[in-house]
Each structure stands twice: as structure tokens, then as C-alpha cells.
């Protein structure tokens, strides 16, 4: 089984400079390759393969000597990432590849020759040993290490490990739960539990507003503007971390207590087109929550199933299966005209989701999720089976 562990890195100033050069070289080579593919397609109607792009590296290093500042395999991995981006585009799983910017998150990948020594991670090339406080130890073979720099100035290493274990056999024997996702309550379960929506962005909105106003008053290109920009990035990073912490704890609680977890396959991309609710929907992180439920069920050998988004879970009575014509969003409870049962809208939807999932399982069919994950062909196909390992931040903000 492949698992990914993410740890915080604490490079020295010299190592930060070396990493910055590697980030720049890989970013330049990606943009150069993408531009070359586009120009080649305009002239011949054909694009360039990954092997052709990697074959350009020796001549490019002679022309641009500074490309040697990056580890050679990191540059080769860039060509693999670009070919993957094109494949996802042609498979209609992602948009057209975009040019990378020097602003925002930066990353490079080491496909081999990375070792862990005590509290240090040994990178090949000119980076050397970087202090890495590992709160969790793991056993297995290191496949790929991705070093990233976030806009708030923090460095991380995502380590893909093959622990040599087989995936547990999935079982559906046991307690089943249906989950209905919402805005007033983040999620409602079929057993009647309701979990409030923390609204993380709203809690930090005032602080974020002040920092953004301060950033807007700074002169472009000045050092004070860079400092103000970093402060804004830190607030966004804080919001992201507290949201992930809430989602991790709630998903772990649900998976521990149930054997079958059923959710509704929501079209979040389409829902955020509603400008009145777009910010609230994005702040919830429904997609990330479902992803956490899915891989944690895989860890524990439990069943995760998605019910089709067009299934009328809210408008169907879970007792007699009577379906009403329409149900406005502001109606939070209703009475069934056939069996006279009084329904809480959200709990009724969760019960219907659970019953529909059990019906699907009894028929022996797979889950009804639409679409698929972005593929990772070639050597990185192992990333499809990788699941992130929950690792805390060694130091506070």
C-alpha cells in the first residue's frame, strides 16, 4: 500500500537559496516545454512526447548553464508532470495546462536518492541535509519526495512510501450511516446527529480584511508590500489548517463508528456558480471531506459509497417512499401527505441516502459516483493509491 507523509522542513538560509534556484529551474523548464509543445502543435498538428522533452535537457544545459543548479532527475520529472497534465486535459479530467508563475506555491519532486537520517532528510544535489522534525515514524521504501514552499514561507516535504502491505479487504457487514451535507449544519447523519458548520473563513474575515487593506496601500515592488503579502498568506494558511483539522477529526469519528459510509455525490463546481452561496459552499470543504472519508474507509477495510446527485433524498419520505413535487430551501421540516409522518428535512435526506446505499450494495453494484480522479500515468501511477497521512504541525503559527 502506498501512503504519503507530510512533514515540515526547516532549511537554513543557504538551503533556502539552493531550493529557490531549483524551484526556478524546474519552473522555467516546465514553461519552456509547454511553450514548445504549443508551438510544435501549431506548425505540425502534433505535440511532443515526454521522451522528446527529456531529450532536450543536455543541449539546454549547455545553452543555459544555470539549469545545472537543479538536480537532474527533478528536471526529468517536470517532463513527466507536463505529459500527465496533457493526458488529463485530453481525458477531460482537467483544464488545459497553464504556465507556472514565480508567485504562489512552488514545488519540486525527487523521484529517487532521498534518505532519512534521524531528524534530517538528505536531498541529492546541492541542497544537502535539511532539518525535518518527524512526529511519526514509518517503515517502507521511499518512492517520491516532493518539496514545496507555501506562500506563507513554510517548507514541507511530502514523502510517498510503499509500506509493502496489501490493501485490506472491504466489508459492508456492520453499522451503516447516511450523511447529508449542508450549510447551517455541516453534516447530518442518519442516526440524528447534527454537526454545526464552524464557518472558519467568517471567524478570520475581520483580520483578513485588515491585512488586505494594509497590502493594498503598499507600493508595488517594495519590501513592505512583500511583508504585507506574506501576512495575508499566513491568515489564509491558518484558515486552511483549522478547516483541515475539523474535517480530519469529524471524518475519523464517522469512520470509526460505522462500517458503511454513504454520502451524496454533490456537484460542488456547479453549486458555487450561485454567487449568493459561493463563499459559504467553498468554505465548507465538502469535496475534501468526502475524500477523507473515502481513503480512511480504505485504510480500515470499510465501505464508502456515493449516491447519485439526482436522487431525490430530501423530497422522498423514508417511511412510505412518497415523493412530493417541490420543496423550497427555506422549508426545514414537512409532513408526508400519505403516511402523515413529520420529517426533519436533513435527517430524512440522510436516512434516504443510507437506504439507497444499502439498496445499491444489496444489488451488488458499485458506487454511483460520476467522473473520476485526475490520473497519474507512468511511474507516478502509484499516487492513485496513495493516501495522505495525518501529521500535525510541529510548531504553531
Tab-separated table of N, CA and C in Angstrom, residues 140 170 175 228 230 316 384:
chain	number	residue	atom	x	y	z
A	140	UNK	N	9.085	1.430	5.230
A	140	UNK	CA	8.773	1.227	3.823
A	140	UNK	C	9.827	1.835	2.929
A	170	UNK	N	-12.413	-4.975	1.671
A	170	UNK	CA	-13.543	-4.144	2.058
A	170	UNK	C	-14.710	-5.019	2.495
A	175	UNK	N	-22.645	-1.606	10.933
A	175	UNK	CA	-23.499	-0.425	11.012
A	175	UNK	C	-23.287	0.457	9.789
A	228	UNK	N	3.685	42.562	3.749
A	228	UNK	CA	2.236	42.582	3.920
A	228	UNK	C	1.577	41.423	3.182
A	230	UNK	N	2.889	38.525	2.711
A	230	UNK	CA	3.145	37.308	3.480
A	230	UNK	C	2.192	37.202	4.672
A	316	UNK	N	-38.299	12.808	-0.651
A	316	UNK	CA	-38.880	11.472	-0.560
A	316	UNK	C	-39.064	11.085	0.905
A	384	UNK	N	-2.128	7.163	-7.352
A	384	UNK	CA	-3.563	6.921	-7.319
A	384	UNK	C	-3.954	6.166	-6.055
